[in-house]
């Protein structure tokens, strides 16, 4: 088991590997078996959020050359704009349930890492069931709908520039 709480307190830029996908950023919140990370792009800009099931983490890297380069970009921005601090961005939601409710309320697209696949999807919640609409990038106007079991969810990515662009295309079709 990896000690994410320690990484959160060290304010260290890290790379997490989960479901064979790597994400770089800062750990912002750790609760029991789930954590929230602010994602950082290659140029050091904040680029969305990652909610993850900590039991599914395969590896954690820090202090690699590319992470050091990202951190130096962040330091440059902080020097030029003292108010720029990605580590201080408020966390929109903490738990899986909260992320799904937020996505459902806003009808925003998420990148979901499920037990056996990753999907671009929107979420809708009824009293007894959560449904996801899975989008193919070549047919954003024809989603496939199916029920979502919370236990399947390994990670959620939301709020990135790419997802925002996909969302705009989906909503204007």
Short mmCIF file of N, CA and C in Angstrom, two decimals:
data_model
loop_
_atom_site.label_atom_id
_atom_site.label_comp_id
_atom_site.label_asym_id
_atom_site.label_seq_id
_atom_site.Cartn_x
_atom_site.Cartn_y
_atom_site.Cartn_z
N UNK A 1 0.84 -1.19 0.00
CA UNK A 1 0.00 0.00 0.00
C UNK A 1 0.89 1.25 0.00
N UNK A 2 0.52 2.22 -0.81
CA UNK A 2 1.30 3.45 -0.93
C UNK A 2 0.78 4.48 0.07
N UNK A 3 1.70 5.27 0.65
CA UNK A 3 1.31 6.28 1.63
C UNK A 3 1.05 7.62 0.94
N UNK A 4 -0.20 7.81 0.49
CA UNK A 4 -0.56 9.03 -0.22
C UNK A 4 -0.64 10.23 0.73
N UNK A 5 -0.97 9.98 1.99
CA UNK A 5 -1.07 11.07 2.96
C UNK A 5 0.28 11.77 3.10
N UNK A 6 1.35 10.98 3.14
CA UNK A 6 2.70 11.54 3.25
C UNK A 6 3.01 12.40 2.01
N UNK A 7 2.66 11.89 0.82
CA UNK A 7 2.89 12.64 -0.41
C UNK A 7 2.08 13.93 -0.44
N UNK A 8 0.86 13.88 0.10
CA UNK A 8 0.03 15.08 0.14
C UNK A 8 0.69 16.16 1.01
N UNK A 9 1.24 15.76 2.14
CA UNK A 9 1.85 16.71 3.05
C UNK A 9 3.19 17.24 2.53
N UNK A 10 3.86 16.46 1.67
CA UNK A 10 5.14 16.90 1.10
C UNK A 10 4.95 17.86 -0.07
N UNK A 11 3.71 18.02 -0.55
CA UNK A 11 3.43 18.88 -1.70
C UNK A 11 4.35 18.56 -2.87
N UNK A 12 4.48 17.29 -3.14
CA UNK A 12 5.41 16.84 -4.18
C UNK A 12 4.65 16.45 -5.44
N UNK A 13 5.16 16.88 -6.59
CA UNK A 13 4.58 16.48 -7.87
C UNK A 13 4.90 15.00 -8.09
N UNK A 14 3.87 14.21 -8.36
CA UNK A 14 4.05 12.76 -8.50
C UNK A 14 3.36 12.26 -9.75
N UNK A 15 3.74 11.06 -10.17
CA UNK A 15 3.06 10.36 -11.25
C UNK A 15 2.48 9.06 -10.69
N UNK A 16 1.17 8.92 -10.83
CA UNK A 16 0.50 7.69 -10.40
C UNK A 16 0.19 6.85 -11.62
N UNK A 17 0.36 5.55 -11.49
CA UNK A 17 -0.08 4.63 -12.54
C UNK A 17 -1.24 3.82 -11.98
N UNK A 18 -2.36 3.89 -12.70
CA UNK A 18 -3.55 3.15 -12.29
C UNK A 18 -4.22 2.64 -13.56
N UNK A 19 -4.57 1.36 -13.56
CA UNK A 19 -5.15 0.71 -14.75
C UNK A 19 -4.27 0.94 -15.98
N UNK A 20 -2.95 0.82 -15.79
CA UNK A 20 -1.96 0.97 -16.85
C UNK A 20 -1.95 2.35 -17.51
N UNK A 21 -2.48 3.36 -16.82
CA UNK A 21 -2.43 4.73 -17.32
C UNK A 21 -1.74 5.61 -16.28
N UNK A 22 -0.90 6.53 -16.76
CA UNK A 22 -0.13 7.39 -15.85
C UNK A 22 -0.75 8.79 -15.80
N UNK A 23 -0.79 9.36 -14.60
CA UNK A 23 -1.31 10.70 -14.39
C UNK A 23 -0.33 11.46 -13.51
N UNK A 24 -0.03 12.72 -13.89
CA UNK A 24 0.89 13.54 -13.10
C UNK A 24 0.13 14.65 -12.40
N UNK A 25 0.52 14.92 -11.14
CA UNK A 25 -0.12 16.02 -10.42
C UNK A 25 0.20 15.98 -8.94
N UNK A 26 -0.64 16.70 -8.19
CA UNK A 26 -0.47 16.79 -6.74
C UNK A 26 -1.63 16.09 -6.03
N UNK A 27 -1.31 15.32 -5.01
CA UNK A 27 -2.35 14.72 -4.18
C UNK A 27 -3.00 15.84 -3.37
N UNK A 28 -4.32 15.98 -3.46
CA UNK A 28 -5.01 17.07 -2.76
C UNK A 28 -5.86 16.58 -1.60
N UNK A 29 -6.30 15.33 -1.64
CA UNK A 29 -7.16 14.82 -0.57
C UNK A 29 -7.02 13.31 -0.51
N UNK A 30 -6.95 12.78 0.69
CA UNK A 30 -6.89 11.33 0.89
C UNK A 30 -7.91 10.97 1.96
N UNK A 31 -8.80 10.03 1.65
CA UNK A 31 -9.81 9.56 2.60
C UNK A 31 -9.92 8.05 2.46
N UNK A 32 -9.56 7.34 3.49
CA UNK A 32 -9.68 5.87 3.51
C UNK A 32 -9.10 5.27 2.23
N UNK A 33 -9.97 4.70 1.38
CA UNK A 33 -9.48 4.01 0.19
C UNK A 33 -9.70 4.82 -1.09
N UNK A 34 -9.83 6.15 -0.95
CA UNK A 34 -9.98 7.00 -2.14
C UNK A 34 -9.18 8.27 -1.98
N UNK A 35 -8.77 8.83 -3.11
CA UNK A 35 -7.96 10.06 -3.09
C UNK A 35 -8.34 10.93 -4.28
N UNK A 36 -8.03 12.22 -4.16
CA UNK A 36 -8.25 13.17 -5.25
C UNK A 36 -6.91 13.83 -5.57
N UNK A 37 -6.63 13.95 -6.85
CA UNK A 37 -5.37 14.52 -7.30
C UNK A 37 -5.69 15.63 -8.30
N UNK A 38 -4.97 16.76 -8.21
CA UNK A 38 -5.08 17.77 -9.26
C UNK A 38 -4.07 17.41 -10.34
N UNK A 39 -4.55 17.28 -11.56
CA UNK A 39 -3.68 16.92 -12.66
C UNK A 39 -2.94 18.14 -13.17
N UNK A 40 -1.71 17.93 -13.60
CA UNK A 40 -0.88 19.01 -14.12
C UNK A 40 -0.39 18.61 -15.50
N UNK A 41 -0.52 19.52 -16.46
CA UNK A 41 -0.10 19.23 -17.84
C UNK A 41 1.42 19.26 -17.94
N UNK A 42 1.93 18.89 -19.11
CA UNK A 42 3.38 18.88 -19.34
C UNK A 42 4.00 20.27 -19.20
N UNK A 43 3.18 21.31 -19.43
CA UNK A 43 3.68 22.68 -19.31
C UNK A 43 3.46 23.26 -17.92
N UNK A 44 3.04 22.43 -16.97
CA UNK A 44 2.91 22.88 -15.59
C UNK A 44 1.59 23.53 -15.25
N UNK A 45 0.62 23.53 -16.18
CA UNK A 45 -0.68 24.13 -15.89
C UNK A 45 -1.62 23.11 -15.25
N UNK A 46 -2.47 23.55 -14.33
CA UNK A 46 -3.50 22.64 -13.80
C UNK A 46 -4.38 22.16 -14.94
N UNK A 47 -4.70 20.87 -14.97
CA UNK A 47 -5.48 20.33 -16.08
C UNK A 47 -6.45 19.27 -15.59
N UNK A 48 -7.35 19.66 -14.70
CA UNK A 48 -8.42 18.75 -14.30
C UNK A 48 -8.13 18.00 -13.01
N UNK A 49 -9.02 17.08 -12.74
CA UNK A 49 -9.00 16.32 -11.48
C UNK A 49 -9.01 14.84 -11.74
N UNK A 50 -8.38 14.11 -10.84
CA UNK A 50 -8.40 12.65 -10.88
C UNK A 50 -8.90 12.16 -9.53
N UNK A 51 -10.02 11.46 -9.54
CA UNK A 51 -10.46 10.72 -8.35
C UNK A 51 -10.00 9.30 -8.56
N UNK A 52 -9.46 8.65 -7.52
CA UNK A 52 -9.01 7.29 -7.71
C UNK A 52 -9.28 6.41 -6.50
N UNK A 53 -9.45 5.15 -6.80
CA UNK A 53 -9.56 4.12 -5.79
C UNK A 53 -8.12 3.71 -5.46
N UNK A 54 -7.66 4.01 -4.25
CA UNK A 54 -6.23 3.82 -3.92
C UNK A 54 -5.81 2.36 -3.97
N UNK A 55 -6.75 1.44 -3.83
CA UNK A 55 -6.41 0.02 -3.91
C UNK A 55 -5.93 -0.38 -5.31
N UNK A 56 -6.24 0.43 -6.30
CA UNK A 56 -5.92 0.09 -7.69
C UNK A 56 -4.61 0.69 -8.18
N UNK A 57 -3.89 1.42 -7.32
CA UNK A 57 -2.63 2.05 -7.75
C UNK A 57 -1.59 0.97 -8.04
N UNK A 58 -0.95 1.09 -9.21
CA UNK A 58 0.09 0.12 -9.58
C UNK A 58 1.48 0.64 -9.26
N UNK A 59 1.68 1.97 -9.38
CA UNK A 59 3.02 2.54 -9.13
C UNK A 59 2.90 4.02 -8.83
N UNK A 60 3.86 4.52 -8.07
CA UNK A 60 3.99 5.96 -7.83
C UNK A 60 5.43 6.35 -8.11
N UNK A 61 5.61 7.37 -8.96
CA UNK A 61 6.95 7.88 -9.26
C UNK A 61 7.03 9.34 -8.82
N UNK A 62 8.21 9.74 -8.40
CA UNK A 62 8.46 11.15 -8.13
C UNK A 62 9.93 11.42 -8.44
N UNK A 63 10.26 12.66 -8.61
CA UNK A 63 11.64 13.07 -8.84
C UNK A 63 12.24 12.47 -10.12
N UNK A 64 11.41 12.31 -11.14
CA UNK A 64 11.93 11.91 -12.45
C UNK A 64 12.24 13.20 -13.23
N UNK A 65 13.07 13.13 -14.27
CA UNK A 65 13.42 14.35 -15.01
C UNK A 65 12.21 15.10 -15.57
N UNK A 66 11.22 14.36 -16.11
CA UNK A 66 10.07 15.07 -16.69
C UNK A 66 9.20 15.70 -15.62
N UNK A 67 9.09 15.07 -14.44
CA UNK A 67 8.35 15.68 -13.34
C UNK A 67 9.09 16.92 -12.83
N UNK A 68 10.41 16.85 -12.80
CA UNK A 68 11.21 18.01 -12.38
C UNK A 68 11.00 19.18 -13.35
N UNK A 69 10.88 18.86 -14.66
CA UNK A 69 10.64 19.91 -15.65
C UNK A 69 9.26 20.53 -15.44
N UNK A 70 8.24 19.70 -15.20
CA UNK A 70 6.90 20.23 -14.93
C UNK A 70 6.92 21.12 -13.69
N UNK A 71 7.60 20.66 -12.64
CA UNK A 71 7.68 21.43 -11.39
C UNK A 71 8.39 22.77 -11.62
N UNK A 72 9.40 22.78 -12.50
CA UNK A 72 10.11 24.04 -12.76
C UNK A 72 9.21 25.02 -13.50
N UNK A 73 8.36 24.51 -14.42
CA UNK A 73 7.38 25.38 -15.08
C UNK A 73 6.45 26.01 -14.04
N UNK A 74 5.99 25.19 -13.10
CA UNK A 74 5.10 25.69 -12.04
C UNK A 74 5.80 26.76 -11.22
N UNK A 75 7.08 26.54 -10.90
CA UNK A 75 7.84 27.54 -10.13
C UNK A 75 7.98 28.85 -10.91
N UNK A 76 8.17 28.75 -12.23
CA UNK A 76 8.26 29.95 -13.06
C UNK A 76 6.95 30.74 -12.99
N UNK A 77 5.83 30.03 -13.13
CA UNK A 77 4.53 30.70 -13.07
C UNK A 77 4.31 31.34 -11.71
N UNK A 78 4.71 30.64 -10.65
CA UNK A 78 4.55 31.19 -9.30
C UNK A 78 5.38 32.46 -9.13
N UNK A 79 6.58 32.45 -9.71
CA UNK A 79 7.47 33.62 -9.61
C UNK A 79 6.84 34.82 -10.34
N UNK A 80 6.25 34.57 -11.52
CA UNK A 80 5.65 35.65 -12.31
C UNK A 80 4.29 36.07 -11.76
N UNK A 81 3.54 35.10 -11.26
CA UNK A 81 2.20 35.36 -10.74
C UNK A 81 2.07 34.69 -9.37
N UNK A 82 2.33 35.41 -8.30
CA UNK A 82 2.32 34.80 -6.97
C UNK A 82 0.99 34.13 -6.61
N UNK A 83 -0.09 34.56 -7.25
CA UNK A 83 -1.39 33.94 -6.94
C UNK A 83 -1.55 32.58 -7.61
N UNK A 84 -0.66 32.25 -8.57
CA UNK A 84 -0.76 30.97 -9.26
C UNK A 84 -0.22 29.85 -8.37
N UNK A 85 -1.11 29.01 -7.89
CA UNK A 85 -0.69 27.88 -7.08
C UNK A 85 -1.66 26.72 -7.27
N UNK A 86 -1.33 25.79 -8.17
CA UNK A 86 -2.26 24.69 -8.44
C UNK A 86 -2.59 23.86 -7.20
N UNK A 87 -1.67 23.85 -6.21
CA UNK A 87 -1.92 23.04 -5.02
C UNK A 87 -3.02 23.62 -4.14
N UNK A 88 -3.39 24.86 -4.37
CA UNK A 88 -4.41 25.50 -3.53
C UNK A 88 -5.79 25.52 -4.18
N UNK A 89 -5.94 24.94 -5.35
CA UNK A 89 -7.26 24.93 -5.99
C UNK A 89 -8.25 24.14 -5.13
N UNK A 90 -9.46 24.67 -4.95
CA UNK A 90 -10.45 23.96 -4.13
C UNK A 90 -10.90 22.67 -4.81
N UNK A 91 -11.03 21.62 -4.05
CA UNK A 91 -11.45 20.31 -4.57
C UNK A 91 -12.96 20.32 -4.77
N UNK A 92 -13.45 20.10 -6.00
CA UNK A 92 -14.89 20.16 -6.24
C UNK A 92 -15.69 19.07 -5.51
N UNK A 93 -15.11 17.89 -5.35
CA UNK A 93 -15.80 16.77 -4.69
C UNK A 93 -14.74 15.83 -4.14
N UNK A 94 -15.11 15.07 -3.11
CA UNK A 94 -14.14 14.18 -2.47
C UNK A 94 -14.39 12.70 -2.74
N UNK A 95 -15.65 12.30 -2.66
CA UNK A 95 -15.96 10.87 -2.77
C UNK A 95 -16.46 10.52 -4.17
N UNK A 96 -16.43 9.23 -4.48
CA UNK A 96 -16.94 8.76 -5.76
C UNK A 96 -18.39 9.19 -5.96
N UNK A 97 -19.22 9.02 -4.92
CA UNK A 97 -20.63 9.39 -5.00
C UNK A 97 -20.77 10.88 -5.34
N UNK A 98 -19.97 11.73 -4.70
CA UNK A 98 -20.03 13.17 -4.94
C UNK A 98 -19.63 13.53 -6.37
N UNK A 99 -18.57 12.85 -6.88
CA UNK A 99 -18.14 13.12 -8.26
C UNK A 99 -19.23 12.75 -9.24
N UNK A 100 -19.85 11.59 -9.04
CA UNK A 100 -20.90 11.14 -9.95
C UNK A 100 -22.11 12.07 -9.90
N UNK A 101 -22.47 12.53 -8.70
CA UNK A 101 -23.60 13.45 -8.56
C UNK A 101 -23.29 14.79 -9.24
N UNK A 102 -22.08 15.28 -9.04
CA UNK A 102 -21.66 16.53 -9.66
C UNK A 102 -21.70 16.42 -11.19
N UNK A 103 -21.19 15.32 -11.71
CA UNK A 103 -21.18 15.10 -13.16
C UNK A 103 -22.60 15.00 -13.69
N UNK A 104 -23.47 14.34 -12.94
CA UNK A 104 -24.86 14.19 -13.35
C UNK A 104 -25.57 15.54 -13.35
N UNK A 105 -25.35 16.33 -12.31
CA UNK A 105 -25.99 17.65 -12.21
C UNK A 105 -25.55 18.58 -13.34
N UNK A 106 -24.25 18.53 -13.68
CA UNK A 106 -23.71 19.45 -14.68
C UNK A 106 -23.72 18.89 -16.10
N UNK A 107 -24.06 17.59 -16.22
CA UNK A 107 -24.05 16.91 -17.52
C UNK A 107 -22.70 17.03 -18.21
N UNK A 108 -21.63 16.99 -17.43
CA UNK A 108 -20.30 17.07 -18.03
C UNK A 108 -19.74 15.69 -18.32
N UNK A 109 -18.91 15.65 -19.32
CA UNK A 109 -18.29 14.39 -19.70
C UNK A 109 -17.13 14.06 -18.77
N UNK A 110 -16.98 12.77 -18.49
CA UNK A 110 -15.90 12.26 -17.65
C UNK A 110 -15.12 11.23 -18.44
N UNK A 111 -13.89 10.99 -18.01
CA UNK A 111 -13.14 9.84 -18.51
C UNK A 111 -13.13 8.84 -17.37
N UNK A 112 -13.86 7.74 -17.52
CA UNK A 112 -14.02 6.76 -16.45
C UNK A 112 -13.10 5.57 -16.68
N UNK A 113 -12.36 5.19 -15.65
CA UNK A 113 -11.59 3.96 -15.69
C UNK A 113 -12.39 2.90 -14.96
N UNK A 114 -12.89 1.94 -15.70
CA UNK A 114 -13.71 0.87 -15.12
C UNK A 114 -12.88 -0.40 -15.01
N UNK A 115 -13.47 -1.42 -14.47
CA UNK A 115 -12.74 -2.66 -14.19
C UNK A 115 -11.99 -3.20 -15.41
N UNK A 116 -12.63 -3.17 -16.59
CA UNK A 116 -11.98 -3.77 -17.75
C UNK A 116 -11.83 -2.82 -18.94
N UNK A 117 -12.17 -1.56 -18.75
CA UNK A 117 -12.13 -0.62 -19.87
C UNK A 117 -12.05 0.81 -19.37
N UNK A 118 -11.77 1.73 -20.26
CA UNK A 118 -11.86 3.16 -19.96
C UNK A 118 -12.84 3.76 -20.95
N UNK A 119 -13.70 4.67 -20.48
CA UNK A 119 -14.76 5.20 -21.31
C UNK A 119 -14.90 6.70 -21.16
N UNK A 120 -15.23 7.38 -22.28
CA UNK A 120 -15.66 8.78 -22.25
C UNK A 120 -17.15 8.72 -22.01
N UNK A 121 -17.63 9.32 -20.93
CA UNK A 121 -19.03 9.10 -20.58
C UNK A 121 -19.63 10.28 -19.83
N UNK A 122 -20.95 10.39 -19.92
CA UNK A 122 -21.70 11.25 -19.03
C UNK A 122 -22.48 10.34 -18.09
N UNK A 123 -22.93 10.91 -16.99
CA UNK A 123 -23.58 10.12 -15.94
C UNK A 123 -24.98 10.68 -15.70
N UNK A 124 -25.95 9.79 -15.52
CA UNK A 124 -27.27 10.23 -15.06
C UNK A 124 -27.66 9.35 -13.88
N UNK A 125 -28.27 9.98 -12.89
CA UNK A 125 -28.64 9.25 -11.68
C UNK A 125 -30.13 9.29 -11.46
N UNK A 126 -30.69 8.11 -11.26
CA UNK A 126 -32.07 7.97 -10.82
C UNK A 126 -32.02 7.54 -9.36
N UNK A 127 -33.16 7.40 -8.73
CA UNK A 127 -33.17 7.04 -7.31
C UNK A 127 -32.46 5.72 -7.04
N UNK A 128 -32.66 4.76 -7.92
CA UNK A 128 -32.13 3.42 -7.64
C UNK A 128 -30.95 3.03 -8.52
N UNK A 129 -30.65 3.83 -9.55
CA UNK A 129 -29.62 3.38 -10.49
C UNK A 129 -28.83 4.55 -11.08
N UNK A 130 -27.54 4.31 -11.27
CA UNK A 130 -26.69 5.26 -11.99
C UNK A 130 -26.42 4.68 -13.37
N UNK A 131 -26.64 5.50 -14.39
CA UNK A 131 -26.44 5.05 -15.77
C UNK A 131 -25.35 5.91 -16.40
N UNK A 132 -24.50 5.27 -17.20
CA UNK A 132 -23.53 6.06 -17.96
C UNK A 132 -23.87 5.98 -19.44
N UNK A 133 -23.63 7.09 -20.12
CA UNK A 133 -23.74 7.13 -21.57
C UNK A 133 -22.32 7.16 -22.10
N UNK A 134 -21.93 6.06 -22.73
CA UNK A 134 -20.56 5.89 -23.23
C UNK A 134 -20.47 6.45 -24.64
N UNK A 135 -19.52 7.36 -24.85
CA UNK A 135 -19.37 8.02 -26.15
C UNK A 135 -18.16 7.49 -26.90
N UNK A 136 -18.35 7.27 -28.20
CA UNK A 136 -17.23 6.98 -29.10
C UNK A 136 -16.84 8.30 -29.74
N UNK A 137 -15.54 8.54 -29.89
CA UNK A 137 -15.08 9.83 -30.39
C UNK A 137 -15.52 10.11 -31.83
N UNK A 138 -15.86 9.07 -32.58
CA UNK A 138 -16.31 9.30 -33.95
C UNK A 138 -17.84 9.43 -34.04
N UNK A 139 -18.54 9.27 -32.91
CA UNK A 139 -20.01 9.38 -32.92
C UNK A 139 -20.49 9.93 -31.59
N UNK A 140 -20.17 11.20 -31.34
CA UNK A 140 -20.51 11.80 -30.04
C UNK A 140 -22.02 11.99 -29.86
N UNK A 141 -22.78 11.89 -30.95
CA UNK A 141 -24.22 12.09 -30.83
C UNK A 141 -24.98 10.77 -30.67
N UNK A 142 -24.26 9.65 -30.57
CA UNK A 142 -24.93 8.35 -30.44
C UNK A 142 -24.31 7.54 -29.29
N UNK A 143 -24.57 7.95 -28.06
CA UNK A 143 -23.96 7.23 -26.93
C UNK A 143 -24.62 5.87 -26.68
N UNK A 144 -23.84 4.97 -26.11
CA UNK A 144 -24.38 3.69 -25.65
C UNK A 144 -24.64 3.82 -24.15
N UNK A 145 -25.84 3.46 -23.71
CA UNK A 145 -26.19 3.60 -22.29
C UNK A 145 -26.16 2.25 -21.60
N UNK A 146 -25.60 2.25 -20.39
CA UNK A 146 -25.67 1.04 -19.58
C UNK A 146 -25.52 1.39 -18.10
N UNK A 147 -25.99 0.52 -17.22
CA UNK A 147 -25.91 0.80 -15.78
C UNK A 147 -24.46 0.84 -15.31
N UNK A 148 -24.22 1.62 -14.29
CA UNK A 148 -22.88 1.72 -13.71
C UNK A 148 -22.90 1.17 -12.29
N UNK A 149 -22.05 0.20 -12.04
CA UNK A 149 -21.87 -0.31 -10.68
C UNK A 149 -20.68 0.43 -10.08
N UNK A 150 -20.88 1.05 -8.93
CA UNK A 150 -19.82 1.86 -8.31
C UNK A 150 -18.55 1.05 -8.08
N UNK A 151 -18.69 -0.23 -7.78
CA UNK A 151 -17.53 -1.08 -7.50
C UNK A 151 -16.62 -1.22 -8.72
N UNK A 152 -17.15 -0.97 -9.92
CA UNK A 152 -16.35 -1.08 -11.15
C UNK A 152 -15.38 0.08 -11.29
N UNK A 153 -15.67 1.22 -10.69
CA UNK A 153 -14.94 2.45 -10.99
C UNK A 153 -13.58 2.46 -10.30
N UNK A 154 -12.53 2.53 -11.11
CA UNK A 154 -11.16 2.58 -10.59
C UNK A 154 -10.65 4.02 -10.53
N UNK A 155 -11.03 4.84 -11.53
CA UNK A 155 -10.65 6.25 -11.50
C UNK A 155 -11.64 7.06 -12.31
N UNK A 156 -11.67 8.36 -12.03
CA UNK A 156 -12.47 9.32 -12.80
C UNK A 156 -11.56 10.51 -13.10
N UNK A 157 -11.54 10.91 -14.36
CA UNK A 157 -10.85 12.14 -14.74
C UNK A 157 -11.91 13.14 -15.16
N UNK A 158 -11.83 14.37 -14.65
CA UNK A 158 -12.80 15.39 -15.03
C UNK A 158 -12.11 16.74 -15.13
N UNK A 159 -12.74 17.63 -15.89
CA UNK A 159 -12.32 19.02 -15.92
C UNK A 159 -11.09 19.35 -16.75
N UNK A 160 -10.60 18.43 -17.57
CA UNK A 160 -9.43 18.76 -18.39
C UNK A 160 -9.86 19.59 -19.59
N UNK A 161 -8.90 20.27 -20.21
CA UNK A 161 -9.22 21.07 -21.41
C UNK A 161 -9.77 20.17 -22.51
N UNK A 162 -9.22 18.98 -22.66
CA UNK A 162 -9.66 18.07 -23.72
C UNK A 162 -11.10 17.63 -23.47
N UNK A 163 -11.42 17.30 -22.21
CA UNK A 163 -12.78 16.91 -21.89
C UNK A 163 -13.75 18.07 -22.11
N UNK A 164 -13.32 19.28 -21.78
CA UNK A 164 -14.17 20.45 -21.99
C UNK A 164 -14.47 20.63 -23.48
N UNK A 165 -13.45 20.41 -24.31
CA UNK A 165 -13.63 20.52 -25.76
C UNK A 165 -14.60 19.45 -26.25
N UNK A 166 -14.43 18.21 -25.81
CA UNK A 166 -15.35 17.14 -26.19
C UNK A 166 -16.77 17.46 -25.76
N UNK A 167 -16.90 18.01 -24.57
CA UNK A 167 -18.22 18.36 -24.04
C UNK A 167 -18.89 19.41 -24.92
N UNK A 168 -18.13 20.41 -25.36
CA UNK A 168 -18.68 21.46 -26.22
C UNK A 168 -19.16 20.87 -27.55
N UNK A 169 -18.35 19.96 -28.11
CA UNK A 169 -18.73 19.33 -29.38
C UNK A 169 -19.99 18.50 -29.18
N UNK A 170 -20.04 17.75 -28.09
CA UNK A 170 -21.20 16.90 -27.81
C UNK A 170 -22.48 17.73 -27.65
N UNK A 171 -22.38 18.84 -26.95
CA UNK A 171 -23.56 19.65 -26.66
C UNK A 171 -24.02 20.47 -27.85
N UNK A 172 -23.13 20.70 -28.84
CA UNK A 172 -23.54 21.49 -30.01
C UNK A 172 -23.99 20.62 -31.16
N UNK A 173 -23.78 19.31 -31.07
CA UNK A 173 -24.23 18.41 -32.16
C UNK A 173 -25.74 18.31 -32.21
#
